[in-house]
Amino acid sequence: MRGRANAALVTGGALVGLVVLAALVSFVWTPHDPTYVDAANKLREPGGGHLLGADKFGRDTLSQLMVGARTTLYVGVVAVGIAALVGTPLGLLAGMTPRGWLSELVMRVNDLVFAFPALLLAVMLGAVYGAGTLTAMIAIGVATVPAFARVARAATLQVMVTDYILAARAAGRRRAAIAVRHVLPNIGSVLIVQASVSFAIAILAEAALSFLGFGTRPPTPSWGRMLQESQELLFSTPRLALWPGLAIALAVLGFNLLGDGLRDHLDPKLRRVRAEG
């Protein structure tokens, strides 16, 4: 079991590191300008000056993939950040007052948001503010808040019955101090795992929104829009869909494996099981 957990952590970390590396390198170098339309190189096959070929507009595929990785990570970081900053305090509040009306209100609102599709929210925001990267980030972030709230609440309920929390309450510590100094550090590992899993969901959501026209707008490269632009040439030039599809699959797989590996590595109960095994 331990070897399997380490393999997931290493493999996930390697895949995520590859995506991050491509995004960082794209800030200082790409083989070509990813937004430059070159009709002379339209649908050019891989080779020569275009390692992965060119799309139907003559834009370099590798350059678009590299800048698309930057866009994907940017949306994921902001969306998961929004979800964590909003969902974690709500989960803490609900977990520290499990029998209060405020806890019930928080969780019922949480259930309502959880039942609201992220795509529909993105469509509504797009209709009001216009489709774009900001719209995608807000929609994905709001849709992911319930996941963080539920995880934070469940972990907080477990921590609140421990001896050191009871001792802190008996000593007269304020609830806010207990939350910051005792509860939050002890549920941090769970939140880290949730962030990794939510990042994978955010990647899929951003790609789906861009594919439907509610995400990143042209000319900024996006993996989802690369798929959308390639669908009419799917049978004649399948490589145009292969590369962004593969990039999305590997990125999602990487963050999921990283989340599984971190869960097995950070969870003390699983560590104890591995030690006994």
PDB file of N, CA and C in Angstrom, residues 85-130:
ATOM      1  N   LEU A  85     -11.199  30.178   0.215  1.00  0.00           N
ATOM      2  CA  LEU A  85     -11.349  31.354   1.086  1.00  0.00           C
ATOM      3  C   LEU A  85     -12.782  31.534   1.563  1.00  0.00           C
ATOM      4  N   VAL A  86     -13.743  31.100   0.764  1.00  0.00           N
ATOM      5  CA  VAL A  86     -15.150  31.221   1.165  1.00  0.00           C
ATOM      6  C   VAL A  86     -15.629  29.958   1.867  1.00  0.00           C
ATOM      7  N   GLY A  87     -15.320  28.800   1.317  1.00  0.00           N
ATOM      8  CA  GLY A  87     -15.840  27.557   1.844  1.00  0.00           C
ATOM      9  C   GLY A  87     -15.243  27.133   3.178  1.00  0.00           C
ATOM     10  N   THR A  88     -13.942  27.365   3.369  1.00  0.00           N
ATOM     11  CA  THR A  88     -13.293  26.925   4.607  1.00  0.00           C
ATOM     12  C   THR A  88     -13.852  27.635   5.844  1.00  0.00           C
ATOM     13  N   PRO A  89     -13.960  28.968   5.867  1.00  0.00           N
ATOM     14  CA  PRO A  89     -14.570  29.612   7.044  1.00  0.00           C
ATOM     15  C   PRO A  89     -16.011  29.166   7.293  1.00  0.00           C
ATOM     16  N   LEU A  90     -16.774  28.954   6.213  1.00  0.00           N
ATOM     17  CA  LEU A  90     -18.148  28.486   6.397  1.00  0.00           C
ATOM     18  C   LEU A  90     -18.165  27.099   7.020  1.00  0.00           C
ATOM     19  N   GLY A  91     -17.270  26.220   6.561  1.00  0.00           N
ATOM     20  CA  GLY A  91     -17.184  24.884   7.141  1.00  0.00           C
ATOM     21  C   GLY A  91     -16.739  24.909   8.588  1.00  0.00           C
ATOM     22  N   LEU A  92     -15.781  25.772   8.901  1.00  0.00           N
ATOM     23  CA  LEU A  92     -15.344  25.927  10.298  1.00  0.00           C
ATOM     24  C   LEU A  92     -16.496  26.394  11.181  1.00  0.00           C
ATOM     25  N   LEU A  93     -17.224  27.390  10.697  1.00  0.00           N
ATOM     26  CA  LEU A  93     -18.347  27.924  11.467  1.00  0.00           C
ATOM     27  C   LEU A  93     -19.395  26.857  11.720  1.00  0.00           C
ATOM     28  N   ALA A  94     -19.733  26.092  10.670  1.00  0.00           N
ATOM     29  CA  ALA A  94     -20.742  25.050  10.820  1.00  0.00           C
ATOM     30  C   ALA A  94     -20.259  23.917  11.707  1.00  0.00           C
ATOM     31  N   GLY A  95     -18.975  23.597  11.649  1.00  0.00           N
ATOM     32  CA  GLY A  95     -18.439  22.504  12.450  1.00  0.00           C
ATOM     33  C   GLY A  95     -18.265  22.854  13.914  1.00  0.00           C
ATOM     34  N   MET A  96     -18.015  24.132  14.200  1.00  0.00           N
ATOM     35  CA  MET A  96     -17.811  24.533  15.592  1.00  0.00           C
ATOM     36  C   MET A  96     -19.119  24.832  16.304  1.00  0.00           C
ATOM     37  N   THR A  97     -20.217  24.975  15.560  1.00  0.00           N
ATOM     38  CA  THR A  97     -21.543  25.176  16.160  1.00  0.00           C
ATOM     39  C   THR A  97     -22.528  24.202  15.509  1.00  0.00           C
ATOM     40  N   PRO A  98     -22.313  22.893  15.695  1.00  0.00           N
ATOM     41  CA  PRO A  98     -23.088  21.893  14.942  1.00  0.00           C
ATOM     42  C   PRO A  98     -24.576  21.885  15.248  1.00  0.00           C
ATOM     43  N   ARG A  99     -24.987  22.373  16.420  1.00  0.00           N
ATOM     44  CA  ARG A  99     -26.404  22.318  16.791  1.00  0.00           C
ATOM     45  C   ARG A  99     -27.085  23.688  16.727  1.00  0.00           C
ATOM     46  N   GLY A 100     -26.381  24.691  16.251  1.00  0.00           N
ATOM     47  CA  GLY A 100     -26.952  26.025  16.203  1.00  0.00           C
ATOM     48  C   GLY A 100     -27.704  26.289  14.904  1.00  0.00           C
ATOM     49  N   TRP A 101     -28.580  27.300  14.937  1.00  0.00           N
ATOM     50  CA  TRP A 101     -29.347  27.654  13.747  1.00  0.00           C
ATOM     51  C   TRP A 101     -28.440  28.176  12.643  1.00  0.00           C
ATOM     52  N   LEU A 102     -27.320  28.814  13.048  1.00  0.00           N
ATOM     53  CA  LEU A 102     -26.409  29.357  12.055  1.00  0.00           C
ATOM     54  C   LEU A 102     -25.755  28.246  11.244  1.00  0.00           C
ATOM     55  N   SER A 103     -25.412  27.151  11.920  1.00  0.00           N
ATOM     56  CA  SER A 103     -24.831  26.003  11.228  1.00  0.00           C
ATOM     57  C   SER A 103     -25.816  25.415  10.224  1.00  0.00           C
ATOM     58  N   GLU A 104     -27.079  25.304  10.628  1.00  0.00           N
ATOM     59  CA  GLU A 104     -28.105  24.780   9.732  1.00  0.00           C
ATOM     60  C   GLU A 104     -28.294  25.690   8.521  1.00  0.00           C
ATOM     61  N   LEU A 105     -28.289  26.990   8.763  1.00  0.00           N
ATOM     62  CA  LEU A 105     -28.455  27.947   7.668  1.00  0.00           C
ATOM     63  C   LEU A 105     -27.301  27.833   6.679  1.00  0.00           C
ATOM     64  N   VAL A 106     -26.076  27.754   7.204  1.00  0.00           N
ATOM     65  CA  VAL A 106     -24.895  27.652   6.342  1.00  0.00           C
ATOM     66  C   VAL A 106     -24.961  26.402   5.479  1.00  0.00           C
ATOM     67  N   MET A 107     -25.303  25.275   6.067  1.00  0.00           N
ATOM     68  CA  MET A 107     -25.310  24.024   5.323  1.00  0.00           C
ATOM     69  C   MET A 107     -26.474  23.947   4.334  1.00  0.00           C
ATOM     70  N   ARG A 108     -27.624  24.558   4.659  1.00  0.00           N
ATOM     71  CA  ARG A 108     -28.734  24.537   3.706  1.00  0.00           C
ATOM     72  C   ARG A 108     -28.423  25.422   2.496  1.00  0.00           C
ATOM     73  N   VAL A 109     -27.831  26.581   2.747  1.00  0.00           N
ATOM     74  CA  VAL A 109     -27.398  27.427   1.633  1.00  0.00           C
ATOM     75  C   VAL A 109     -26.320  26.710   0.829  1.00  0.00           C
ATOM     76  N   ASN A 110     -25.449  26.005   1.532  1.00  0.00           N
ATOM     77  CA  ASN A 110     -24.401  25.227   0.876  1.00  0.00           C
ATOM     78  C   ASN A 110     -25.014  24.167  -0.047  1.00  0.00           C
ATOM     79  N   ASP A 111     -26.059  23.484   0.424  1.00  0.00           N
ATOM     80  CA  ASP A 111     -26.741  22.484  -0.400  1.00  0.00           C
ATOM     81  C   ASP A 111     -27.390  23.125  -1.621  1.00  0.00           C
ATOM     82  N   LEU A 112     -27.922  24.317  -1.443  1.00  0.00           N
ATOM     83  CA  LEU A 112     -28.563  25.013  -2.554  1.00  0.00           C
ATOM     84  C   LEU A 112     -27.544  25.360  -3.635  1.00  0.00           C
ATOM     85  N   VAL A 113     -26.399  25.869  -3.227  1.00  0.00           N
ATOM     86  CA  VAL A 113     -25.347  26.216  -4.184  1.00  0.00           C
ATOM     87  C   VAL A 113     -24.803  24.956  -4.848  1.00  0.00           C
ATOM     88  N   PHE A 114     -24.685  23.880  -4.080  1.00  0.00           N
ATOM     89  CA  PHE A 114     -24.166  22.622  -4.608  1.00  0.00           C
ATOM     90  C   PHE A 114     -25.070  22.064  -5.708  1.00  0.00           C
ATOM     91  N   ALA A 115     -26.366  22.319  -5.584  1.00  0.00           N
ATOM     92  CA  ALA A 115     -27.318  21.813  -6.567  1.00  0.00           C
ATOM     93  C   ALA A 115     -27.402  22.702  -7.806  1.00  0.00           C
ATOM     94  N   PHE A 116     -26.751  23.858  -7.763  1.00  0.00           N
ATOM     95  CA  PHE A 116     -26.817  24.800  -8.887  1.00  0.00           C
ATOM     96  C   PHE A 116     -25.664  24.502  -9.840  1.00  0.00           C
ATOM     97  N   PRO A 117     -25.926  24.152 -11.087  1.00  0.00           N
ATOM     98  CA  PRO A 117     -24.856  23.773 -12.030  1.00  0.00           C
ATOM     99  C   PRO A 117     -23.904  24.929 -12.305  1.00  0.00           C
ATOM    100  N   ALA A 118     -22.612  24.614 -12.328  1.00  0.00           N
ATOM    101  CA  ALA A 118     -21.606  25.641 -12.607  1.00  0.00           C
ATOM    102  C   ALA A 118     -21.774  26.211 -14.010  1.00  0.00           C
ATOM    103  N   LEU A 119     -22.163  25.361 -14.950  1.00  0.00           N
ATOM    104  CA  LEU A 119     -22.334  25.820 -16.328  1.00  0.00           C
ATOM    105  C   LEU A 119     -23.444  26.853 -16.425  1.00  0.00           C
ATOM    106  N   LEU A 120     -24.554  26.590 -15.729  1.00  0.00           N
ATOM    107  CA  LEU A 120     -25.666  27.543 -15.742  1.00  0.00           C
ATOM    108  C   LEU A 120     -25.257  28.857 -15.099  1.00  0.00           C
ATOM    109  N   LEU A 121     -24.487  28.774 -14.018  1.00  0.00           N
ATOM    110  CA  LEU A 121     -23.987  29.991 -13.378  1.00  0.00           C
ATOM    111  C   LEU A 121     -23.088  30.772 -14.320  1.00  0.00           C
ATOM    112  N   ALA A 122     -22.239  30.062 -15.068  1.00  0.00           N
ATOM    113  CA  ALA A 122     -21.353  30.723 -16.021  1.00  0.00           C
ATOM    114  C   ALA A 122     -22.149  31.401 -17.134  1.00  0.00           C
ATOM    115  N   VAL A 123     -23.220  30.747 -17.576  1.00  0.00           N
ATOM    116  CA  VAL A 123     -24.073  31.334 -18.618  1.00  0.00           C
ATOM    117  C   VAL A 123     -24.730  32.610 -18.098  1.00  0.00           C
ATOM    118  N   MET A 124     -25.212  32.561 -16.855  1.00  0.00           N
ATOM    119  CA  MET A 124     -25.848  33.743 -16.269  1.00  0.00           C
ATOM    120  C   MET A 124     -24.857  34.891 -16.115  1.00  0.00           C
ATOM    121  N   LEU A 125     -23.673  34.582 -15.605  1.00  0.00           N
ATOM    122  CA  LEU A 125     -22.661  35.626 -15.439  1.00  0.00           C
ATOM    123  C   LEU A 125     -22.209  36.161 -16.788  1.00  0.00           C
ATOM    124  N   GLY A 126     -22.095  35.249 -17.768  1.00  0.00           N
ATOM    125  CA  GLY A 126     -21.696  35.678 -19.100  1.00  0.00           C
ATOM    126  C   GLY A 126     -22.712  36.603 -19.731  1.00  0.00           C
ATOM    127  N   ALA A 127     -24.008  36.329 -19.479  1.00  0.00           N
ATOM    128  CA  ALA A 127     -25.056  37.181 -20.035  1.00  0.00           C
ATOM    129  C   ALA A 127     -25.033  38.575 -19.423  1.00  0.00           C
ATOM    130  N   VAL A 128     -24.637  38.653 -18.151  1.00  0.00           N
ATOM    131  CA  VAL A 128     -24.629  39.944 -17.454  1.00  0.00           C
ATOM    132  C   VAL A 128     -23.323  40.704 -17.685  1.00  0.00           C
ATOM    133  N   TYR A 129     -22.203  40.007 -17.496  1.00  0.00           N
ATOM    134  CA  TYR A 129     -20.898  40.671 -17.540  1.00  0.00           C
ATOM    135  C   TYR A 129     -20.089  40.352 -18.789  1.00  0.00           C
ATOM    136  N   GLY A 130     -20.549  39.410 -19.597  1.00  0.00           N
ATOM    137  CA  GLY A 130     -19.803  39.010 -20.776  1.00  0.00           C
ATOM    138  C   GLY A 130     -18.929  37.805 -20.491  1.00  0.00           C
TER     139      GLY A 130
END
